[in-house]
Amino acid sequence: MTTLIIAEAALETVPCEIINHPAVRNHARRLGLKPSETLLDRSYHHAAMSKLQDNGRRGRPDIVHFALMEALGTPLFLRGMLKVYVHTVNDRLITIADNLRIPKSYFRFEGLMVSLFRDKVIKSDEGRVLMEISDGTLADLVNAIRPSRVIGLSRTGIQGTAEKAVAENLADDGCCAFVVGGFPRGHFSESTTRLLNLTYSISDIGLEAHVVIARVLYECEKFLLEKGIHHEGDEKRRQVGT
Amino acid sequence: MTTLIIAEAALETVPCEIINHPAVRNHARRLGLKPSETLLDRSYHHAAMSKLQDNGRRGRPDIVHFALMEALGTPLFLRGMLKVYVHTVNDRLITIADNLRIPKSYFRFEGLMVSLFRDKVIKSDEGRVLMEISDGTLADLVNAIRPSRVIGLSRTGIQGTAEKAVAENLADDGCCAFVVGGFPRGHFSESTTRLLNLTYSISDIGLEAHVVIARVLYECEKFLLEKGIHHEGDEKRRQVGT
């Protein structure tokens, strides 16, 4: 199984230091929520965020939204051949269920994330777990999923293409974890870098996380299709002619 | 120059038939706008939209937002090798300036589109035109830009890959227009189909517009790089060592 990890993602609820800032309180009131329940979001909290440590890498839930939209819209995910996780800047781990459809409307995505941070789990009407959040570092996640290789994508990596990053690392069974940063600027932290077997820079222009994800997952799909590897579910669908 | 056209896009201001619906008025009040100035958006106007003709293909500005984010984040666009246009469901044509950075926050994108529909043009602080909207059909646009080929991407097309769609149609100088639907369901209208030299279906699973765009533009980039084609500006950047 191929794995995508969106790491150090700029996704969190408003931290207590700025909970009483007018920008935070006004936005919470508009949403009908307590300030502590709302997502930290530079679009609304720019003025309040200047007081926060490391604020240039925080408060960008839109990056996670785009990254998830990109990953969850690929045939690789739709065919059950991709696991997706989000590791946040504050060491929370979000597990995404197979076949999850993420809301395309940012307004609905925001509501979903608010519920997730509050209730720690999102279930379907039938009780199936769709998303879960728990405390844990990226190292905890890598230890739990034990991929054969952990490959970072970052401008600090060795020069290469997405095709090369995939061909050199993806096992024939698709087993490999690709790690893409979910923050607006800067590079992976030292603790993330330590977990990576290798890091590739797939463009000489800095790319948004979602563009990197689109390219790497597309190359994974091409690589696996060329090897004639399909998921069992896919095989079953073909057999029943659907 | 390669061209991307997002066609029949589900982007418009609220039409007069539903301007007095409570859902429309409430949303406009929250934004501090007249109802007629707000974007038609199924996330907020679902109840009101049932009265609208062809409503299943309207009111999805988020699709245009994702599609533009995808296209404008590619090295092809960032290097000035891609022109991007949006043709809307109501025959409006939006021209996107080279090097435009689209707001990642949906809230800011919404504000930008409201201004565009109201003022017909968005300018930078220095007076440079960033986006323009005018009345016109897709045929008007194609006649104006006169691409060597006009290629549709749709599930109704001939089976192929993004690689094939590009290799078989992109001229060595990158001249070709790719047309991707900016609507949530259904296929191109007859008037769009008539303008297409050929239509490809690049996946046996239905793909979101932004996924199709990511793949086609990535393949264009690979094709042009292989041919050693760079934009002049790129050449200049290299020469001055930036």
Short mmCIF file of C-alpha atoms in Angstrom, two decimals:
data_model
loop_
_atom_site.label_atom_id
_atom_site.label_comp_id
_atom_site.label_asym_id
_atom_site.label_seq_id
_atom_site.Cartn_x
_atom_site.Cartn_y
_atom_site.Cartn_z
CA MET A 1 0.00 0.00 0.00
CA THR A 2 1.30 3.45 -0.91
CA THR A 3 1.13 6.02 1.88
CA LEU A 4 0.96 9.80 1.73
CA ILE A 5 1.75 11.81 4.86
CA ILE A 6 1.03 15.53 4.94
CA ALA A 7 3.56 16.53 7.61
CA GLU A 8 3.83 19.45 10.05
CA ALA A 9 0.50 20.65 8.65
CA ALA A 10 -0.56 24.18 9.59
CA LEU A 11 -3.83 22.90 11.08
CA GLU A 12 -4.87 23.49 14.69
CA THR A 13 -7.55 25.14 16.77
CA VAL A 14 -6.91 28.67 18.05
CA PRO A 15 -4.32 28.43 20.86
CA CYS A 16 -5.22 29.86 24.26
CA GLU A 17 -2.67 32.72 24.05
CA ILE A 18 -4.80 34.60 21.50
CA ILE A 19 -8.25 33.38 22.42
CA ASN A 20 -9.37 36.82 23.57
CA HIS A 21 -8.07 38.76 20.57
CA PRO A 22 -10.93 40.69 18.87
CA ALA A 23 -10.20 39.09 15.45
CA VAL A 24 -10.55 35.63 17.00
CA ARG A 25 -13.69 36.46 18.95
CA ASN A 26 -15.38 38.13 15.97
CA HIS A 27 -14.72 35.20 13.67
CA ALA A 28 -15.95 32.71 16.31
CA ARG A 29 -19.12 34.73 16.81
CA ARG A 30 -19.83 34.68 13.06
CA LEU A 31 -19.49 30.89 13.07
CA GLY A 32 -21.54 30.52 16.26
CA LEU A 33 -18.65 28.74 18.00
CA LYS A 34 -16.46 29.24 21.08
CA PRO A 35 -13.14 30.86 20.07
CA SER A 36 -11.24 27.78 21.35
CA GLU A 37 -13.20 25.56 18.96
CA THR A 38 -12.39 27.50 15.78
CA LEU A 39 -9.49 26.74 13.44
CA LEU A 40 -6.49 29.03 13.51
CA ASP A 41 -6.65 30.71 10.09
CA ARG A 42 -4.41 33.49 8.86
CA SER A 43 -7.22 34.74 6.58
CA TYR A 44 -9.17 35.78 9.66
CA HIS A 45 -6.56 35.92 12.44
CA HIS A 46 -3.66 37.68 10.80
CA ALA A 47 -3.54 40.47 13.38
CA ALA A 48 -3.81 38.07 16.31
CA MET A 49 -1.19 35.66 14.99
CA SER A 50 1.78 38.03 15.24
CA LYS A 51 2.02 37.09 18.93
CA LEU A 52 2.36 33.37 18.20
CA GLN A 53 5.66 31.54 18.11
CA ASP A 54 6.61 30.21 14.67
CA ASN A 55 3.50 31.92 13.28
CA GLY A 56 4.76 31.91 9.67
CA ARG A 57 4.19 28.16 9.55
CA ARG A 58 0.80 28.05 11.28
CA GLY A 59 -2.86 28.83 10.61
CA ARG A 60 -3.23 27.57 7.05
CA PRO A 61 -6.04 24.96 7.06
CA ASP A 62 -6.58 25.77 3.36
CA ILE A 63 -3.25 24.05 2.56
CA VAL A 64 -4.51 20.84 4.19
CA HIS A 65 -7.84 21.18 2.40
CA PHE A 66 -6.16 21.46 -1.02
CA ALA A 67 -3.70 18.68 -0.24
CA LEU A 68 -6.49 16.31 0.83
CA MET A 69 -8.68 17.26 -2.15
CA GLU A 70 -5.78 16.44 -4.42
CA ALA A 71 -4.90 13.11 -2.82
CA LEU A 72 -8.46 11.90 -2.27
CA GLY A 73 -9.39 12.74 -5.88
CA THR A 74 -6.76 10.44 -7.41
CA PRO A 75 -7.63 7.04 -8.92
CA LEU A 76 -4.98 5.60 -6.55
CA PHE A 77 -7.05 6.61 -3.53
CA LEU A 78 -10.41 5.93 -5.18
CA ARG A 79 -9.22 2.38 -5.91
CA GLY A 80 -8.12 1.79 -2.30
CA MET A 81 -4.40 1.71 -3.14
CA LEU A 82 -3.44 4.75 -1.05
CA LYS A 83 -3.52 5.49 2.70
CA VAL A 84 -3.49 9.17 3.68
CA TYR A 85 -2.46 10.69 7.02
CA VAL A 86 -2.09 14.24 8.27
CA HIS A 87 0.52 15.04 10.93
CA THR A 88 0.01 18.52 12.36
CA VAL A 89 2.43 21.17 13.56
CA ASN A 90 1.37 20.38 17.15
CA ASP A 91 1.88 16.62 16.84
CA ARG A 92 -1.62 15.44 16.22
CA LEU A 93 -2.18 12.56 13.82
CA ILE A 94 -5.26 12.42 11.60
CA THR A 95 -6.19 9.12 9.97
CA ILE A 96 -8.30 9.29 6.82
CA ALA A 97 -10.60 6.34 6.09
CA ASP A 98 -10.49 4.63 2.72
CA ASN A 99 -13.01 6.07 0.30
CA LEU A 100 -13.51 9.26 2.31
CA ARG A 101 -14.92 12.11 0.25
CA ILE A 102 -13.63 15.39 1.62
CA PRO A 103 -16.04 18.35 1.34
CA LYS A 104 -15.05 20.57 -1.59
CA SER A 105 -16.60 23.62 0.02
CA TYR A 106 -14.06 25.21 2.37
CA PHE A 107 -16.91 26.23 4.65
CA ARG A 108 -17.93 22.58 5.06
CA PHE A 109 -14.33 21.41 5.41
CA GLU A 110 -13.84 23.96 8.19
CA GLY A 111 -16.95 22.61 9.96
CA LEU A 112 -15.66 19.05 9.62
CA MET A 113 -12.26 19.96 11.10
CA VAL A 114 -13.90 21.83 13.99
CA SER A 115 -15.93 18.69 14.77
CA LEU A 116 -12.85 16.48 14.45
CA PHE A 117 -10.77 18.54 16.90
CA ARG A 118 -13.72 18.69 19.33
CA ASP A 119 -15.00 15.10 19.13
CA LYS A 120 -11.72 13.36 18.09
CA VAL A 121 -13.63 11.23 15.59
CA ILE A 122 -15.99 11.72 12.65
CA LYS A 123 -18.38 8.89 11.86
CA SER A 124 -20.74 8.30 8.95
CA ASP A 125 -24.47 8.00 9.58
CA GLU A 126 -23.94 4.22 9.64
CA GLY A 127 -21.30 4.54 12.39
CA ARG A 128 -18.26 3.95 10.18
CA VAL A 129 -15.18 5.92 11.30
CA LEU A 130 -14.29 8.47 8.57
CA MET A 131 -11.58 10.47 10.34
CA GLU A 132 -9.83 10.18 13.68
CA ILE A 133 -7.41 12.42 15.49
CA SER A 134 -5.00 11.42 18.24
CA ASP A 135 -1.85 12.73 19.87
CA GLY A 136 1.35 11.51 18.28
CA THR A 137 4.52 12.54 16.51
CA LEU A 138 5.46 11.80 12.93
CA ALA A 139 7.88 9.20 14.34
CA ASP A 140 4.96 7.49 16.11
CA LEU A 141 3.10 7.34 12.80
CA VAL A 142 6.05 5.98 10.84
CA ASN A 143 6.64 3.36 13.55
CA ALA A 144 3.00 2.31 13.37
CA ILE A 145 2.76 1.95 9.59
CA ARG A 146 6.33 0.69 8.99
CA PRO A 147 6.72 1.56 5.30
CA SER A 148 9.66 0.02 3.44
CA ARG A 149 10.91 3.53 2.56
CA VAL A 150 10.07 7.02 3.80
CA ILE A 151 10.65 9.60 1.07
CA GLY A 152 10.45 13.35 1.61
CA LEU A 153 9.61 15.92 -1.05
CA SER A 154 11.27 19.24 -0.40
CA ARG A 155 13.33 21.88 -2.17
CA THR A 156 16.24 20.89 0.10
CA GLY A 157 16.28 17.39 -1.39
CA ILE A 158 18.40 15.94 -4.16
CA GLN A 159 17.45 17.15 -7.64
CA GLY A 160 15.18 14.75 -9.45
CA THR A 161 11.76 14.37 -11.02
CA ALA A 162 8.58 12.98 -9.49
CA GLU A 163 9.03 10.04 -11.88
CA LYS A 164 12.51 9.36 -10.49
CA ALA A 165 11.43 9.73 -6.85
CA VAL A 166 8.77 7.10 -7.48
CA ALA A 167 10.77 4.71 -9.71
CA GLU A 168 13.70 4.63 -7.29
CA ASN A 169 11.66 4.00 -4.18
CA LEU A 170 8.24 2.53 -4.77
CA ALA A 171 8.30 -1.22 -4.19
CA ASP A 172 6.51 -3.40 -6.73
CA ASP A 173 3.69 -3.81 -4.22
CA GLY A 174 3.39 -0.01 -3.94
CA CYS A 175 4.82 0.06 -0.42
CA CYS A 176 6.45 3.42 0.29
CA ALA A 177 5.52 6.48 2.32
CA PHE A 178 5.82 9.89 0.66
CA VAL A 179 6.03 12.87 3.01
CA VAL A 180 4.93 16.33 1.82
CA GLY A 181 4.99 19.44 4.00
CA GLY A 182 1.62 20.95 4.89
CA PHE A 183 3.02 24.39 5.79
CA PRO A 184 3.26 27.63 3.78
CA ARG A 185 7.02 28.23 3.90
CA GLY A 186 10.31 26.86 5.14
CA HIS A 187 11.50 23.28 5.21
CA PHE A 188 10.92 20.11 7.22
CA SER A 189 11.98 20.29 10.87
CA GLU A 190 14.99 18.32 12.00
CA SER A 191 12.81 15.69 13.69
CA THR A 192 10.99 15.09 10.37
CA THR A 193 14.21 15.02 8.34
CA ARG A 194 15.65 12.33 10.63
CA LEU A 195 12.81 9.98 9.63
CA LEU A 196 13.35 10.31 5.89
CA ASN A 197 15.41 7.75 3.97
CA LEU A 198 15.84 10.24 1.16
CA THR A 199 14.46 13.62 0.11
CA TYR A 200 13.85 14.71 -3.49
CA SER A 201 13.38 18.16 -4.94
CA ILE A 202 11.14 17.54 -7.96
CA SER A 203 11.21 21.04 -9.46
CA ASP A 204 13.58 23.97 -9.67
CA ILE A 205 10.61 26.22 -8.86
CA GLY A 206 9.06 25.97 -5.37
CA LEU A 207 5.75 24.10 -5.72
CA GLU A 208 2.62 24.15 -3.57
CA ALA A 209 2.00 20.97 -1.55
CA HIS A 210 -1.01 20.05 -3.71
CA VAL A 211 1.01 20.28 -6.94
CA VAL A 212 3.70 18.00 -5.49
CA ILE A 213 1.04 15.54 -4.32
CA ALA A 214 -0.66 15.51 -7.75
CA ARG A 215 2.62 14.70 -9.48
CA VAL A 216 3.93 12.06 -7.09
CA LEU A 217 0.63 10.19 -6.89
CA TYR A 218 0.19 10.32 -10.68
CA GLU A 219 3.66 8.84 -11.11
CA CYS A 220 2.86 6.14 -8.50
CA GLU A 221 -0.25 5.25 -10.47
CA LYS A 222 1.66 5.06 -13.76
CA PHE A 223 4.40 2.94 -12.15
CA LEU A 224 1.93 0.50 -10.59
CA LEU A 225 -0.22 0.27 -13.72
CA GLU A 226 2.85 -0.46 -15.83
CA LYS A 227 3.69 -3.28 -13.45
CA GLY A 228 0.12 -4.51 -13.87
CA ILE A 229 -0.66 -4.06 -10.21
CA HIS A 230 -4.30 -3.47 -9.38
CA HIS A 231 -6.08 -3.52 -6.11
CA GLU A 232 -8.24 -6.55 -5.31
CA GLY A 233 -11.38 -4.42 -5.18
CA ASP A 234 -10.62 -3.20 -8.64
CA GLU A 235 -10.26 -6.77 -9.86
CA LYS A 236 -13.62 -7.65 -8.30
CA ARG A 237 -15.27 -4.63 -9.97
CA ARG A 238 -13.95 -5.77 -13.33
CA GLN A 239 -15.16 -9.33 -12.76
CA VAL A 240 -18.72 -8.27 -12.08
CA GLY A 241 -18.55 -5.94 -15.07
CA THR A 242 -19.25 -2.70 -13.20
CA MET B 1 1.81 29.02 -26.02
CA THR B 2 -0.25 26.31 -24.36
CA THR B 3 -3.79 27.32 -23.41
CA LEU B 4 -6.11 25.95 -20.74
CA ILE B 5 -9.82 26.76 -20.93
CA ILE B 6 -12.07 25.92 -18.01
CA ALA B 7 -15.36 25.67 -19.90
CA GLU B 8 -19.02 26.03 -18.92
CA ALA B 9 -17.79 26.84 -15.43
CA ALA B 10 -20.40 26.87 -12.65
CA LEU B 11 -19.52 30.46 -11.73
CA GLU B 12 -22.06 33.30 -11.76
CA THR B 13 -23.69 35.83 -9.47
CA VAL B 14 -27.08 34.95 -7.98
CA PRO B 15 -29.66 35.20 -10.78
CA CYS B 16 -32.65 37.51 -10.28
CA GLU B 17 -35.21 34.65 -10.05
CA ILE B 18 -33.99 33.69 -6.57
CA ILE B 19 -32.70 37.00 -5.29
CA ASN B 20 -35.40 37.23 -2.63
CA HIS B 21 -35.03 33.68 -1.30
CA PRO B 22 -34.23 33.73 2.46
CA ALA B 23 -31.07 31.58 1.97
CA VAL B 24 -29.74 34.10 -0.56
CA ARG B 25 -30.61 37.14 1.52
CA ASN B 26 -29.13 35.67 4.71
CA HIS B 27 -25.85 34.78 3.04
CA ALA B 28 -25.63 38.24 1.41
CA ARG B 29 -26.27 39.91 4.76
CA ARG B 30 -23.45 37.90 6.39
CA LEU B 31 -21.08 39.09 3.64
CA GLY B 32 -22.36 42.67 3.81
CA LEU B 33 -23.31 42.59 0.10
CA LYS B 34 -26.43 43.01 -2.02
CA PRO B 35 -27.88 39.58 -2.90
CA SER B 36 -27.35 40.30 -6.61
CA GLU B 37 -23.61 40.81 -6.01
CA THR B 38 -22.99 37.47 -4.29
CA LEU B 39 -21.83 34.31 -6.06
CA LEU B 40 -24.35 31.57 -6.61
CA ASP B 41 -23.06 28.79 -4.33
CA ARG B 42 -24.75 25.48 -3.64
CA SER B 43 -23.13 25.34 -0.18
CA TYR B 44 -25.28 28.28 0.88
CA HIS B 45 -28.12 28.37 -1.69
CA HIS B 46 -29.09 24.72 -1.99
CA ALA B 47 -32.73 25.31 -1.04
CA ALA B 48 -33.05 28.34 -3.35
CA MET B 49 -31.42 26.62 -6.32
CA SER B 50 -34.10 23.97 -6.84
CA LYS B 51 -36.09 26.59 -8.79
CA LEU B 52 -33.26 27.25 -11.24
CA GLN B 53 -33.05 25.70 -14.68
CA ASP B 54 -30.15 23.29 -15.15
CA ASN B 55 -29.31 23.77 -11.45
CA GLY B 56 -27.23 20.58 -11.18
CA ARG B 57 -24.51 22.26 -13.24
CA ARG B 58 -24.54 25.68 -11.55
CA GLY B 59 -23.41 27.34 -8.32
CA ARG B 60 -20.03 25.70 -7.77
CA PRO B 61 -17.42 28.48 -7.60
CA ASP B 62 -15.24 26.09 -5.54
CA ILE B 63 -14.64 24.02 -8.71
CA VAL B 64 -13.26 27.10 -10.47
CA HIS B 65 -11.18 27.97 -7.40
CA PHE B 66 -9.56 24.51 -7.31
CA ALA B 67 -9.06 24.43 -11.08
CA LEU B 68 -7.34 27.84 -11.07
CA MET B 69 -5.23 26.96 -8.02
CA GLU B 70 -4.07 23.85 -9.85
CA ALA B 71 -3.28 25.56 -13.14
CA LEU B 72 -1.71 28.69 -11.67
CA GLY B 73 0.51 26.61 -9.38
CA THR B 74 2.21 24.72 -12.21
CA PRO B 75 5.74 25.54 -13.40
CA LEU B 76 4.21 25.89 -16.90
CA PHE B 77 2.16 28.88 -15.75
CA LEU B 78 4.81 30.23 -13.39
CA ARG B 79 7.25 30.28 -16.33
CA GLY B 80 4.83 32.16 -18.58
CA MET B 81 4.25 29.19 -20.92
CA LEU B 82 0.51 28.83 -20.22
CA LYS B 83 -2.49 31.09 -20.85
CA VAL B 84 -5.58 30.38 -18.74
CA TYR B 85 -9.19 31.35 -19.46
CA VAL B 86 -12.50 30.64 -17.76
CA HIS B 87 -15.67 30.40 -19.85
CA THR B 88 -18.77 30.40 -17.64
CA VAL B 89 -22.11 28.63 -17.91
CA ASN B 90 -23.70 31.98 -18.84
CA ASP B 91 -21.19 32.82 -21.58
CA ARG B 92 -18.87 35.15 -19.78
CA LEU B 93 -15.15 34.98 -20.54
CA ILE B 94 -12.56 35.58 -17.84
CA THR B 95 -8.98 36.32 -18.89
CA ILE B 96 -6.26 35.56 -16.35
CA ALA B 97 -3.09 37.66 -16.49
CA ASP B 98 0.31 35.98 -16.66
CA ASN B 99 1.83 35.50 -13.22
CA LEU B 100 -1.49 36.00 -11.40
CA ARG B 101 -1.47 34.51 -7.91
CA ILE B 102 -4.98 33.37 -7.05
CA PRO B 103 -5.95 33.67 -3.35
CA LYS B 104 -5.73 30.28 -1.65
CA SER B 105 -8.33 31.23 0.92
CA TYR B 106 -11.80 30.54 -0.50
CA PHE B 107 -13.11 33.53 1.42
CA ARG B 108 -10.66 35.82 -0.42
CA PHE B 109 -11.29 34.11 -3.77
CA GLU B 110 -15.03 34.70 -3.29
CA GLY B 111 -14.34 38.39 -2.60
CA LEU B 112 -12.20 38.65 -5.73
CA MET B 113 -14.89 37.07 -7.92
CA VAL B 114 -17.57 39.36 -6.46
CA SER B 115 -15.38 42.36 -7.38
CA LEU B 116 -14.71 40.95 -10.86
CA PHE B 117 -18.40 40.45 -11.68
CA ARG B 118 -19.21 43.92 -10.31
CA ASP B 119 -16.30 45.94 -11.75
CA LYS B 120 -15.52 43.76 -14.82
CA VAL B 121 -11.81 44.13 -14.15
CA ILE B 122 -9.34 43.55 -11.29
CA LYS B 123 -6.19 45.62 -11.28
CA SER B 124 -3.07 45.48 -9.15
CA ASP B 125 -2.10 48.43 -6.98
CA GLU B 126 0.17 49.49 -9.84
CA GLY B 127 -2.77 49.48 -12.30
CA ARG B 128 -1.84 46.24 -14.10
CA VAL B 129 -4.91 44.25 -15.26
CA LEU B 130 -5.00 40.93 -13.34
CA MET B 131 -8.39 39.58 -14.42
CA GLU B 132 -11.03 40.77 -16.85
CA ILE B 133 -14.52 39.54 -17.58
CA SER B 134 -16.52 40.16 -20.74
CA ASP B 135 -19.53 38.69 -22.54
CA GLY B 136 -18.65 35.99 -25.02
CA THR B 137 -19.15 32.38 -25.97
CA LEU B 138 -16.52 29.66 -25.99
CA ALA B 139 -16.56 29.96 -29.80
CA ASP B 140 -15.69 33.66 -29.49
CA LEU B 141 -12.74 32.76 -27.28
CA VAL B 142 -11.47 30.03 -29.59
CA ASN B 143 -11.79 32.39 -32.58
CA ALA B 144 -9.81 35.02 -30.74
CA ILE B 145 -6.91 32.82 -29.64
CA ARG B 146 -6.84 30.56 -32.71
CA PRO B 147 -5.01 27.56 -31.26
CA SER B 148 -3.67 24.95 -33.71
CA ARG B 149 -5.77 22.28 -31.96
CA VAL B 150 -8.65 22.36 -29.45
CA ILE B 151 -8.66 19.24 -27.29
CA GLY B 152 -11.42 18.34 -24.85
CA LEU B 153 -11.02 16.20 -21.76
CA SER B 154 -14.16 14.31 -20.89
CA ARG B 155 -15.36 10.84 -20.02
CA THR B 156 -17.22 10.78 -23.35
CA GLY B 157 -13.92 11.05 -25.24
CA ILE B 158 -11.75 8.38 -26.78
CA GLN B 159 -9.85 6.27 -24.27
CA GLY B 160 -6.31 7.45 -23.73
CA THR B 161 -3.90 8.77 -21.16
CA ALA B 162 -2.99 12.38 -20.39
CA GLU B 163 0.41 11.58 -21.89
CA LYS B 164 -1.21 10.45 -25.14
CA ALA B 165 -3.59 13.44 -25.30
CA VAL B 166 -0.58 15.73 -25.03
CA ALA B 167 1.85 13.84 -27.26
CA GLU B 168 -0.68 13.53 -30.08
CA ASN B 169 -1.73 17.17 -30.07
CA LEU B 170 0.75 19.56 -28.52
CA ALA B 171 2.77 21.25 -31.22
CA ASP B 172 6.51 21.54 -30.66
CA ASP B 173 6.00 25.19 -29.78
CA GLY B 174 3.41 24.21 -27.14
CA CYS B 175 0.49 25.54 -29.18
CA CYS B 176 -2.72 23.72 -28.27
CA ALA B 177 -5.82 24.56 -26.25
CA PHE B 178 -7.01 22.02 -23.68
CA VAL B 179 -10.63 22.34 -22.58
CA VAL B 180 -11.73 21.00 -19.17
CA GLY B 181 -15.29 21.26 -17.84
CA GLY B 182 -15.78 23.50 -14.81
CA PHE B 183 -19.09 21.92 -13.78
CA PRO B 184 -19.92 19.25 -11.18
CA ARG B 185 -21.61 16.66 -13.39
CA GLY B 186 -22.64 15.83 -16.92
CA HIS B 187 -20.71 16.39 -20.12
CA PHE B 188 -19.84 19.26 -22.44
CA SER B 189 -22.79 20.91 -24.19
CA GLU B 190 -23.25 20.40 -27.91
CA SER B 191 -21.98 23.91 -28.67
CA THR B 192 -18.73 23.15 -26.81
CA THR B 193 -18.33 19.73 -28.41
CA ARG B 194 -18.59 21.26 -31.89
CA LEU B 195 -15.46 23.33 -31.19
CA LEU B 196 -13.28 20.38 -30.18
CA ASN B 197 -10.96 18.71 -32.68
CA LEU B 198 -10.82 15.65 -30.46
CA THR B 199 -11.86 14.63 -26.95
CA TYR B 200 -9.92 12.25 -24.70
CA SER B 201 -11.05 10.34 -21.64
CA ILE B 202 -7.85 10.03 -19.58
CA SER B 203 -9.15 7.71 -16.85
CA ASP B 204 -11.69 4.94 -16.48
CA ILE B 205 -12.75 6.60 -13.21
CA GLY B 206 -14.48 10.01 -13.38
CA LEU B 207 -11.95 12.63 -12.26
CA GLU B 208 -12.43 16.08 -10.76
CA ALA B 209 -11.51 18.99 -13.06
CA HIS B 210 -8.47 19.88 -10.95
CA VAL B 211 -7.06 16.34 -11.17
CA VAL B 212 -7.43 16.37 -14.97
CA ILE B 213 -5.76 19.78 -15.13
CA ALA B 214 -2.86 18.65 -12.92
CA ARG B 215 -2.20 15.65 -15.17
CA VAL B 216 -2.53 17.34 -18.54
CA LEU B 217 -0.37 20.33 -17.59
CA TYR B 218 2.26 18.06 -16.03
CA GLU B 219 2.42 16.04 -19.25
CA CYS B 220 2.66 19.27 -21.30
CA GLU B 221 5.59 20.34 -19.15
CA LYS B 222 7.36 16.98 -19.57
CA PHE B 223 6.74 17.04 -23.33
CA LEU B 224 8.08 20.57 -23.75
CA LEU B 225 11.07 20.00 -21.46
CA GLU B 226 11.99 16.86 -23.40
CA LYS B 227 11.93 18.91 -26.59
CA GLY B 228 14.15 21.42 -24.82
CA ILE B 229 11.60 24.18 -25.16
CA HIS B 230 11.80 26.93 -22.58
CA HIS B 231 10.14 30.24 -22.44
CA GLU B 232 12.21 33.29 -23.29
CA GLY B 233 11.75 34.71 -19.81
CA ASP B 234 13.12 31.49 -18.40
CA GLU B 235 16.13 31.77 -20.65
CA LYS B 236 16.70 35.34 -19.47
CA ARG B 237 16.39 34.26 -15.83
CA ARG B 238 19.02 31.60 -16.40
CA GLN B 239 21.33 34.04 -18.16
CA VAL B 240 21.30 36.47 -15.28
CA GLY B 241 21.79 33.55 -12.91
CA THR B 242 18.65 34.08 -10.84
#
